Short mmCIF file of C-alpha atoms and ligand atoms in Angstrom, two decimals:
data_model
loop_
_atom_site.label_atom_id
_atom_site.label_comp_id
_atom_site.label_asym_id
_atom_site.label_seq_id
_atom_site.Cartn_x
_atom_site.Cartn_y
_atom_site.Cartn_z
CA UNK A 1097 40.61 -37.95 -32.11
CA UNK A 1098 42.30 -34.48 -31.53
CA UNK A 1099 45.76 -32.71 -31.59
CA UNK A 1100 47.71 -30.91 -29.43
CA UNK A 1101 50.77 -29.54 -29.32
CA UNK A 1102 54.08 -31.23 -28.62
CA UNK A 1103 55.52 -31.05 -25.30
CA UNK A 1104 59.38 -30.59 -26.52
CA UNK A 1105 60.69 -27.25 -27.43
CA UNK A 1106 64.53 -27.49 -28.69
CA UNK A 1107 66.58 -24.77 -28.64
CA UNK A 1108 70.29 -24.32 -29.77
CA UNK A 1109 72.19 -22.64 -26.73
CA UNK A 1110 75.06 -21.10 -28.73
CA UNK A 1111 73.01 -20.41 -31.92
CA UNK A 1112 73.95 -21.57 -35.64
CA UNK A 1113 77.41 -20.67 -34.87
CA UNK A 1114 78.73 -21.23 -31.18
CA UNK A 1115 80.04 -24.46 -30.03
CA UNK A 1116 77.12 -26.90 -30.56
CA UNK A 1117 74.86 -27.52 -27.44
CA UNK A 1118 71.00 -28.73 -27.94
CA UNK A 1119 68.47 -28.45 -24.99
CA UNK A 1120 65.67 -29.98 -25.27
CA UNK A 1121 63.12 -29.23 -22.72
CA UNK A 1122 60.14 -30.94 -21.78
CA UNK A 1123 57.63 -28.34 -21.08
CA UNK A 1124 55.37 -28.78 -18.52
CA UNK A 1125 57.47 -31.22 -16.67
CA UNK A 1126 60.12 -29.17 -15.58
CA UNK A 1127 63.09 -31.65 -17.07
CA UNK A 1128 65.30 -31.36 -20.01
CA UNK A 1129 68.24 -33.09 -21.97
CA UNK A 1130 70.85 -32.01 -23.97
CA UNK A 1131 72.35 -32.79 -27.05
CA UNK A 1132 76.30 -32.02 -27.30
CA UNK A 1133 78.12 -29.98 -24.77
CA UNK A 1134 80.10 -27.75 -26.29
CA UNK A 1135 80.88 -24.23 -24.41
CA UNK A 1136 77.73 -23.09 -21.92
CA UNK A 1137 79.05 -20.40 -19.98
CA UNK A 1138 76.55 -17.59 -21.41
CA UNK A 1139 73.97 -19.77 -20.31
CA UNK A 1140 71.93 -18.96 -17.28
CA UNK A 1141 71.98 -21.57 -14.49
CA UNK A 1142 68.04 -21.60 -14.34
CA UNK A 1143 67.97 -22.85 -17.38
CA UNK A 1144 70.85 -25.55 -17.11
CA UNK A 1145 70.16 -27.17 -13.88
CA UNK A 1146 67.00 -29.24 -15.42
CA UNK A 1147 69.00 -31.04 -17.61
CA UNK A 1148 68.79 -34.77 -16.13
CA UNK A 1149 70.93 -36.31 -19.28
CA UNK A 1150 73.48 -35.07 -21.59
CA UNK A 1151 74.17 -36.72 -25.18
CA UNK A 1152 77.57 -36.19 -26.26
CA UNK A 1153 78.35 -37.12 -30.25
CA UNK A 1154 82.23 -37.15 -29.64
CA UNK A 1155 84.63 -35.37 -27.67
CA UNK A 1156 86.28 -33.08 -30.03
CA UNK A 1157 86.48 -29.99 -27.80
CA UNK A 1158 83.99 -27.63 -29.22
CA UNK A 1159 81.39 -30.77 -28.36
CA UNK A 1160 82.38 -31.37 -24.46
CA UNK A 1161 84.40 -28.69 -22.68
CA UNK A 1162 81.04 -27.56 -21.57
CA UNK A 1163 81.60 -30.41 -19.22
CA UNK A 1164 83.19 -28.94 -16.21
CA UNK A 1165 80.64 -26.08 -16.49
CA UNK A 1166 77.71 -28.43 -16.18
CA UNK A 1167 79.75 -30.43 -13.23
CA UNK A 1168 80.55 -27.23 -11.27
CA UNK A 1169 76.87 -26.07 -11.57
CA UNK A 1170 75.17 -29.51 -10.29
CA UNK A 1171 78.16 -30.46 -7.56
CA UNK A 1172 76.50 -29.02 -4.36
CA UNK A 1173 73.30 -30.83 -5.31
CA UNK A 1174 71.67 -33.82 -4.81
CA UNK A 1175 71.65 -35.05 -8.21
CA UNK A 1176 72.45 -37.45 -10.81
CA UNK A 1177 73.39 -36.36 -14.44
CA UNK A 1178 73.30 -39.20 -17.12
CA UNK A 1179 75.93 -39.10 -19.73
CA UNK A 1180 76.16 -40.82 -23.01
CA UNK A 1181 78.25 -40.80 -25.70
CA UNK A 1182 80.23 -43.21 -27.85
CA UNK A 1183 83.01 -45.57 -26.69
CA UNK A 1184 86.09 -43.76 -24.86
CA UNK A 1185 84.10 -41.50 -22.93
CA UNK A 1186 84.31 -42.55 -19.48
CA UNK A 1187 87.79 -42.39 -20.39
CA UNK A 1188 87.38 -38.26 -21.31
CA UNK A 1189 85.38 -38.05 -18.12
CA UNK A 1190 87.59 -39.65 -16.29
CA UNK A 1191 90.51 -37.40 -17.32
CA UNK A 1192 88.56 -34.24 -16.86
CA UNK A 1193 87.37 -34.93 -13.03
CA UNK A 1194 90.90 -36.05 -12.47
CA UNK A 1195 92.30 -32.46 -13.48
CA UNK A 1196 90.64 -31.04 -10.30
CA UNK A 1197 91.09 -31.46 -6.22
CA UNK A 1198 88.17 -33.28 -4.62
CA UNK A 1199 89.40 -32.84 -0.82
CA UNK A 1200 85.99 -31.49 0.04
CA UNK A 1201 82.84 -33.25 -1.53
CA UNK A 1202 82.92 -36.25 0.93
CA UNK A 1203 78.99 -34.87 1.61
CA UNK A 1204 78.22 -34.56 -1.70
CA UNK A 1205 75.24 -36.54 -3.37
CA UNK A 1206 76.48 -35.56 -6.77
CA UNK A 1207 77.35 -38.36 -9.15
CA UNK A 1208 78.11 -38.49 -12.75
CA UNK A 1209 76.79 -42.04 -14.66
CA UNK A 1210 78.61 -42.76 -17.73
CA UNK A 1211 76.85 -45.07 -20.14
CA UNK A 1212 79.22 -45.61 -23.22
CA UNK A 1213 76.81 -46.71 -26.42
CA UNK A 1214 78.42 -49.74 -27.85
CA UNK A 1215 77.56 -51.35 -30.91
CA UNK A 1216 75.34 -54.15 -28.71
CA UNK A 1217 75.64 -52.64 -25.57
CA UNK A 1218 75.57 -50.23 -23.06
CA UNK A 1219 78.84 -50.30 -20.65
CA UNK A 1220 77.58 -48.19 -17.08
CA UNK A 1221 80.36 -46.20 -14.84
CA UNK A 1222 79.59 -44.14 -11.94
CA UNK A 1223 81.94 -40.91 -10.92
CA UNK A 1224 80.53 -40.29 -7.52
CA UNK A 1225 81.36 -36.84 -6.00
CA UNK A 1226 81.05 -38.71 -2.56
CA UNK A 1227 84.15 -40.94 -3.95
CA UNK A 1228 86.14 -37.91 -5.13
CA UNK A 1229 84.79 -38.52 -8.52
CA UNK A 1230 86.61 -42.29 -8.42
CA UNK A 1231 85.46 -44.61 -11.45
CA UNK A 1232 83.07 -47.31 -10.80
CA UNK A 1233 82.21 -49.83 -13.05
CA UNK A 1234 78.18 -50.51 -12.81
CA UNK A 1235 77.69 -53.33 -15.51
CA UNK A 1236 76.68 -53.79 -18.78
CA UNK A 1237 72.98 -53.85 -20.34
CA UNK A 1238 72.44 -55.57 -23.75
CA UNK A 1239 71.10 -53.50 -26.24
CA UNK A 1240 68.88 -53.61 -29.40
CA UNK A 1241 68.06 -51.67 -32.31
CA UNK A 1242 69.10 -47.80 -31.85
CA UNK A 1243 67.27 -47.39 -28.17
CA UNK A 1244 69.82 -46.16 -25.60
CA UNK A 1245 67.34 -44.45 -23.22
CA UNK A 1246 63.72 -45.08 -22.48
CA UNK A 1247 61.94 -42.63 -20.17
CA UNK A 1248 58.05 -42.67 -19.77
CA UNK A 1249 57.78 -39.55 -21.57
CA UNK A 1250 60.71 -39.67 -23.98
CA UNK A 1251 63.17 -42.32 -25.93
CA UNK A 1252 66.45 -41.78 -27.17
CA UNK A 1253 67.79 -43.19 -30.09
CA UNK A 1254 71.86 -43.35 -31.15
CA UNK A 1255 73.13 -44.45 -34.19
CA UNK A 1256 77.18 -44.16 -35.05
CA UNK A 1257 78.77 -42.07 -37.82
CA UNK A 1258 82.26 -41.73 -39.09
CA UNK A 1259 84.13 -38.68 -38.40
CA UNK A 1260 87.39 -40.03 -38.43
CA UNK A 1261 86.41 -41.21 -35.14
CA UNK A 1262 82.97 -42.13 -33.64
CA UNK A 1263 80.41 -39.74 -33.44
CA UNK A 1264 76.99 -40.18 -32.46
CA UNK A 1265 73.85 -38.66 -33.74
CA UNK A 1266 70.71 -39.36 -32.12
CA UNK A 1267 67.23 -38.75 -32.17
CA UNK A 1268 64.65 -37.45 -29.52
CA UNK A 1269 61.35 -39.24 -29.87
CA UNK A 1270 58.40 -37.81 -27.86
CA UNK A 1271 55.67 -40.90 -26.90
CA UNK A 1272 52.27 -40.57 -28.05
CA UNK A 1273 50.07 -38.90 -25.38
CA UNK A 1274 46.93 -40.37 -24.49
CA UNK A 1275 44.73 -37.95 -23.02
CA UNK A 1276 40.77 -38.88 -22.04
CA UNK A 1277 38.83 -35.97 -23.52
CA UNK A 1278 36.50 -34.49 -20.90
CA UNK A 1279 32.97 -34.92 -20.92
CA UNK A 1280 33.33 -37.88 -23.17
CA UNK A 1281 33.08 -40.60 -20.64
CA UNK A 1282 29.88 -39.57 -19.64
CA UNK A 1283 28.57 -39.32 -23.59
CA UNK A 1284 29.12 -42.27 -23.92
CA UNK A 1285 27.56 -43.69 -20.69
CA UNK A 1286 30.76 -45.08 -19.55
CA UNK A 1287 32.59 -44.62 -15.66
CA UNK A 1288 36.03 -44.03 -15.02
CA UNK A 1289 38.09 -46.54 -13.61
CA UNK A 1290 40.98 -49.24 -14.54
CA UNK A 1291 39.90 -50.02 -17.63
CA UNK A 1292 41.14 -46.88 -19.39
CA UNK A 1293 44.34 -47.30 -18.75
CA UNK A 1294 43.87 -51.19 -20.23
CA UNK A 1295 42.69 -49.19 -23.00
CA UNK A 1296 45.37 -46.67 -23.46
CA UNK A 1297 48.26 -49.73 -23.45
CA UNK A 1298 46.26 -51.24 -25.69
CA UNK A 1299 46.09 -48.37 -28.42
CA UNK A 1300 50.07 -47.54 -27.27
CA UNK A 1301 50.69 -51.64 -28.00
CA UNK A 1302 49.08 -51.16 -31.54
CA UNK A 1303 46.27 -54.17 -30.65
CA UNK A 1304 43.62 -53.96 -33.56
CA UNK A 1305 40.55 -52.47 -33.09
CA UNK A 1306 38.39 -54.84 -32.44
CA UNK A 1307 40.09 -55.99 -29.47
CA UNK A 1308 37.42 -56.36 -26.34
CA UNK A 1309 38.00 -54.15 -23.43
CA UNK A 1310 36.11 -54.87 -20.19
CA UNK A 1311 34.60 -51.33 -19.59
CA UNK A 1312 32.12 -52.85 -16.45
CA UNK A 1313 31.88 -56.17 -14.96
CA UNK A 1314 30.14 -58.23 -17.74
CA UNK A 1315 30.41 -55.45 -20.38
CA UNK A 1316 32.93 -55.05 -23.39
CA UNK A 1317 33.31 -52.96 -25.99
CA UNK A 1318 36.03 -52.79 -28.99
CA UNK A 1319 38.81 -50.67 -28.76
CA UNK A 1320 38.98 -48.78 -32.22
CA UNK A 1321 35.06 -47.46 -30.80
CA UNK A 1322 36.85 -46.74 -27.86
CA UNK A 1323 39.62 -44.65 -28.63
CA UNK A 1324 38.06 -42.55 -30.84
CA UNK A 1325 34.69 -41.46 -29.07
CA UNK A 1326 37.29 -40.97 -25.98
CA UNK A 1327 41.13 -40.61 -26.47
CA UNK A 1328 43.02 -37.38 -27.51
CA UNK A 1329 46.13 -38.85 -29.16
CA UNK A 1330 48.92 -35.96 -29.57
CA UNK A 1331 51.47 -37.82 -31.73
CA UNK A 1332 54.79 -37.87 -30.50
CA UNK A 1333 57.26 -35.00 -31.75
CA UNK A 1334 61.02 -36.33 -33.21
CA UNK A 1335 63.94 -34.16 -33.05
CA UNK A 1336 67.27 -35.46 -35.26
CA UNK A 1337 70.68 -34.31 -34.34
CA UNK A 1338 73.69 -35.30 -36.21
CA UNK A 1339 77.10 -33.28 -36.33
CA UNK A 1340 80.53 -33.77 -37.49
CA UNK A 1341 79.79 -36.40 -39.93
CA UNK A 1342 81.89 -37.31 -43.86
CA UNK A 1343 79.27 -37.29 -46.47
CA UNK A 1344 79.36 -41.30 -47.27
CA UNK A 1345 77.18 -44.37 -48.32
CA UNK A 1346 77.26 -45.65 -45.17
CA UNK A 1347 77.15 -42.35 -42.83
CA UNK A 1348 74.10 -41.02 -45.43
CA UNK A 1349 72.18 -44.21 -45.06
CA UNK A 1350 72.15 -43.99 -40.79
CA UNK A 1351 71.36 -40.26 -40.96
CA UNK A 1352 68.38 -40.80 -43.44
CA UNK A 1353 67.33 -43.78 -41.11
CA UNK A 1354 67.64 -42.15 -38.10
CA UNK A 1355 66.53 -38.48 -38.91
CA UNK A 1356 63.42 -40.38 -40.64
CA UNK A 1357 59.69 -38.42 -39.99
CA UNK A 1358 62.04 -36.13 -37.57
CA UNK A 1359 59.60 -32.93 -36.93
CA UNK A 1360 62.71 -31.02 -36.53
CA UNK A 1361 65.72 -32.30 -37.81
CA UNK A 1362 69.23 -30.20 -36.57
CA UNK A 1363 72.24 -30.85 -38.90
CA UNK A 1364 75.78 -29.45 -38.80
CA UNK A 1365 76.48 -27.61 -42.10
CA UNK A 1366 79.88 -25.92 -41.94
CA UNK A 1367 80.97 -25.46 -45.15
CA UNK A 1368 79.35 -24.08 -48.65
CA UNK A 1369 79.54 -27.04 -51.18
CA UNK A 1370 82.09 -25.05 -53.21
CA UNK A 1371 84.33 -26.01 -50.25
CA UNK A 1372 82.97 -29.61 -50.49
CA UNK A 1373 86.88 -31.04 -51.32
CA UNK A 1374 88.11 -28.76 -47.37
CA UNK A 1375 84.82 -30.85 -45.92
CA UNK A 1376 85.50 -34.08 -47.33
CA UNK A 1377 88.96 -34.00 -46.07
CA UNK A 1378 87.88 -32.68 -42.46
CA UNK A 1379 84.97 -35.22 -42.63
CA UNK A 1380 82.21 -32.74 -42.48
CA UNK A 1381 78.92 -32.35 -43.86
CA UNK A 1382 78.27 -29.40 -46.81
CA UNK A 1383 75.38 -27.38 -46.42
CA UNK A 1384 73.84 -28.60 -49.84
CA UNK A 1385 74.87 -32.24 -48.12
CA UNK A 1386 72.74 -31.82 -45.28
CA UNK A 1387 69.73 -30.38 -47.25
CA UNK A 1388 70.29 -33.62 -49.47
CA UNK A 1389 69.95 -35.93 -45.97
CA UNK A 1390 66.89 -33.86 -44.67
CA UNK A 1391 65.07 -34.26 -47.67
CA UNK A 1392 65.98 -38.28 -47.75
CA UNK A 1393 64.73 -38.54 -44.61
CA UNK A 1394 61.73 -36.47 -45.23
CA UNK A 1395 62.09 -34.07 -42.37
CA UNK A 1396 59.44 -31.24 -41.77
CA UNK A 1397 61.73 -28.70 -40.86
CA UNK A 1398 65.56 -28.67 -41.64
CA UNK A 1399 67.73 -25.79 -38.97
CA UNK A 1400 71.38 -26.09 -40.21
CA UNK A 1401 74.00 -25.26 -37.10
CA UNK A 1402 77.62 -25.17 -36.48
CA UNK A 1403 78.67 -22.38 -39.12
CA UNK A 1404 82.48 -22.52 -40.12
CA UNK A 1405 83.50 -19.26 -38.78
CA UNK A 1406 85.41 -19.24 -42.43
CA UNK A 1407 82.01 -17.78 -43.87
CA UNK A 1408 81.33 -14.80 -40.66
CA UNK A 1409 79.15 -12.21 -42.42
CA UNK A 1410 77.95 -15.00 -45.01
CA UNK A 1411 76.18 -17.21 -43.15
CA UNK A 1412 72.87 -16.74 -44.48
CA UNK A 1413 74.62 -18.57 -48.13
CA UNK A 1414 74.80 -21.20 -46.08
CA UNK A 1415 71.29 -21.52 -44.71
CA UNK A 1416 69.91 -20.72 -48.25
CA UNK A 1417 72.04 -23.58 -49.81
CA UNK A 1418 70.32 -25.94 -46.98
CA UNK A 1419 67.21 -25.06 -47.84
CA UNK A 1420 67.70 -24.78 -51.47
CA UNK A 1421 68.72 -28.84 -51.50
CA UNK A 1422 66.13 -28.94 -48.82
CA UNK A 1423 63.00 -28.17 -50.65
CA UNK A 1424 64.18 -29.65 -54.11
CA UNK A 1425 62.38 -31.79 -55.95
CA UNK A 1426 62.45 -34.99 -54.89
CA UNK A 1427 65.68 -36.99 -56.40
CA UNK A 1428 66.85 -40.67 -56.73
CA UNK A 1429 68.63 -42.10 -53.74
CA UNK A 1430 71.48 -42.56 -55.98
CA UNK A 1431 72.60 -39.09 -55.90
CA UNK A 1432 73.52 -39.76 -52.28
CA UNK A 1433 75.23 -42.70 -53.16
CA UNK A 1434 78.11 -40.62 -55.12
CA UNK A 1435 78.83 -38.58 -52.23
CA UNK A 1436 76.96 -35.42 -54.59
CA UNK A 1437 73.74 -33.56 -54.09
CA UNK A 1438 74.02 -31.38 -57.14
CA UNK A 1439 70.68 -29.45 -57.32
CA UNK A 1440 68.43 -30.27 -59.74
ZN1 LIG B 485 84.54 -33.15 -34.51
ZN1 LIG B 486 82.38 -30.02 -34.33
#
């Protein structure tokens, strides 16, 4: 079995130290998501208008007045944006679309669906241009484990954090492509047909490998032999996000959790950690801090965003603190237990 590369490329609109906004795109497909939505007005349309979700952490401004920007862009268009974020924020959406005149969008497609992660649910409203922007409520769906969107190419996964308020981070899992290597079939005296994609659910499902797969009437063969005289698998790429968070037990132990194996793993890092008494009390993360989590959750590659502008013309300390905590030798779990990631 091969590699390729991922299909997600991420990409911080604002940079380390503008108002946080994540895209991630899906190449080849045309479609992307976005994590936060803090200001996007330098951004070009083009590269906005295939966003098809946005996942919003909180709704401090610097996190969501990008809103009206995204709504302005997508209102003459047959579309639906999907927009998640923690409890209250059909209530922030709601107040935004009511600060503007809808006398004139009765032909609009446009609609807004609000899916507020609970801690076992989802609760659905629709803000349909059509309906000048009107809430509707469109039920509830149970949900387990971290999963608040599943897409055949892409999950989503939430988990909460304290901030004073709410704020989500979440996590952009990539599926595992199964890709039929060409030429193979014929090696191994074998003709395409249904069977392949029997065998592809079956190596997604995790059967074992000497499960039987009917590759012509009458004629099996196990699936370990299978996959690997036929399948590329491209292992699925995991981006973390988590912003605006107080460096505690409980807040360190969802990060590390969620963030876990993340390819690329984005965390705020505002302050230096001789500051770490100003980010304690604003509930923020320290550079060293966030080093401290990526290493925990054994990230490949840590990118440190949303700079205080306190520390303009010394950013790269903070970067270089990061990474310093970042690539440290490995340390007891304890150290994150008392709130400290003193270096080594
Ligand atoms: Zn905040
Ligand atoms: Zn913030």
């Amino acid at each position: 079995m091969s590699m390729t590369k991922s299909s997600m490329r991420t990409r911080l609109l604002n940079g380390q130290t503008g108002d946080p906004a994540l895209l991630v795109q899906l190449r080849w497909q045309g479609r992307a998501v976005l994590l936060d939505l803090g200001r996007i007005d330098r951004t070009p349309a083009a590269v906005l208008l295939p966003i098809e979700a946005v996942f919003v952490s909180h709704a401090h401004m610097d996190h969501f007045m990008g809103f009206d920007q995204l709504v302005r862009l997508f209102l003459a268009r047959d579309a639906t944006l999907r927009l998640f974020g923690p409890v209250g924020i059909a209530d922030c959406v709601q107040g935004k679309l009511a600060g503007y005149t809808w006398n004139l969008t009765d032909e609009y497609a446009f609609t807004v669906d609000v899916s507020e992660i609970g801690t076992d649910a989802l609760h659905h409203w629709r803000f349909a241009a059509r309906r000048r922007f009107e809430r509707e409520p469109r039920g509830v769906t149970p949900r387990t484990g971290r999963v608040v969107l599943e897409d055949p190419i892409f999950r989503v996964e939430a988990a909460p954090l304290d901030h004073k308020i709410v704020c989500m981070a979440y996590a952009v899992i990539e599926r595992t492509h199964l890709n039929v290597r060409a030429g193979a079939l014929e090696a191994s005296g074998l003709r395409p047909g249904p069977w392949l994609n029997v065998l592809k659910t079956a190596v997604r499902r995790g059967d074992p490998e000497d499960t039987p797969i009917m590759v012509a009437p009458g004629e099996r063969r196990p699936l370990g032999t299978l996959a690997s005289a036929l399948l590329d698998v491209t292992p699925g790429q995991k981006v973390g996000y988590v912003v605006d968070t107080l460096f505690s037990p409980a807040n360190a132990a969802q990060i590390i959790d969620l963030a876990r194996d993340a390819d690329v793993f984005y965390c705020e890092s505002p302050f230096l950690d001789e500051d770490i008494d100003q980010a304690t009390r604003r509930y923020h993360l320290t550079a060293r801090q966030a080093g401290a989590l990526a290493r925990a959750a054994r990230a490949r590659r840590l990118n440190v965003f949303h700079f205080s502008p306190r520390y303009e013309g010394r950013y790269g300390e903070l970067v270089a603190e990061a990474h310093a905590e970042f690539l440290g030798q490995e340390k007891r779990y304890g150290d994150l237990d008392r709130g400290h990631a003193a270096l080594p």
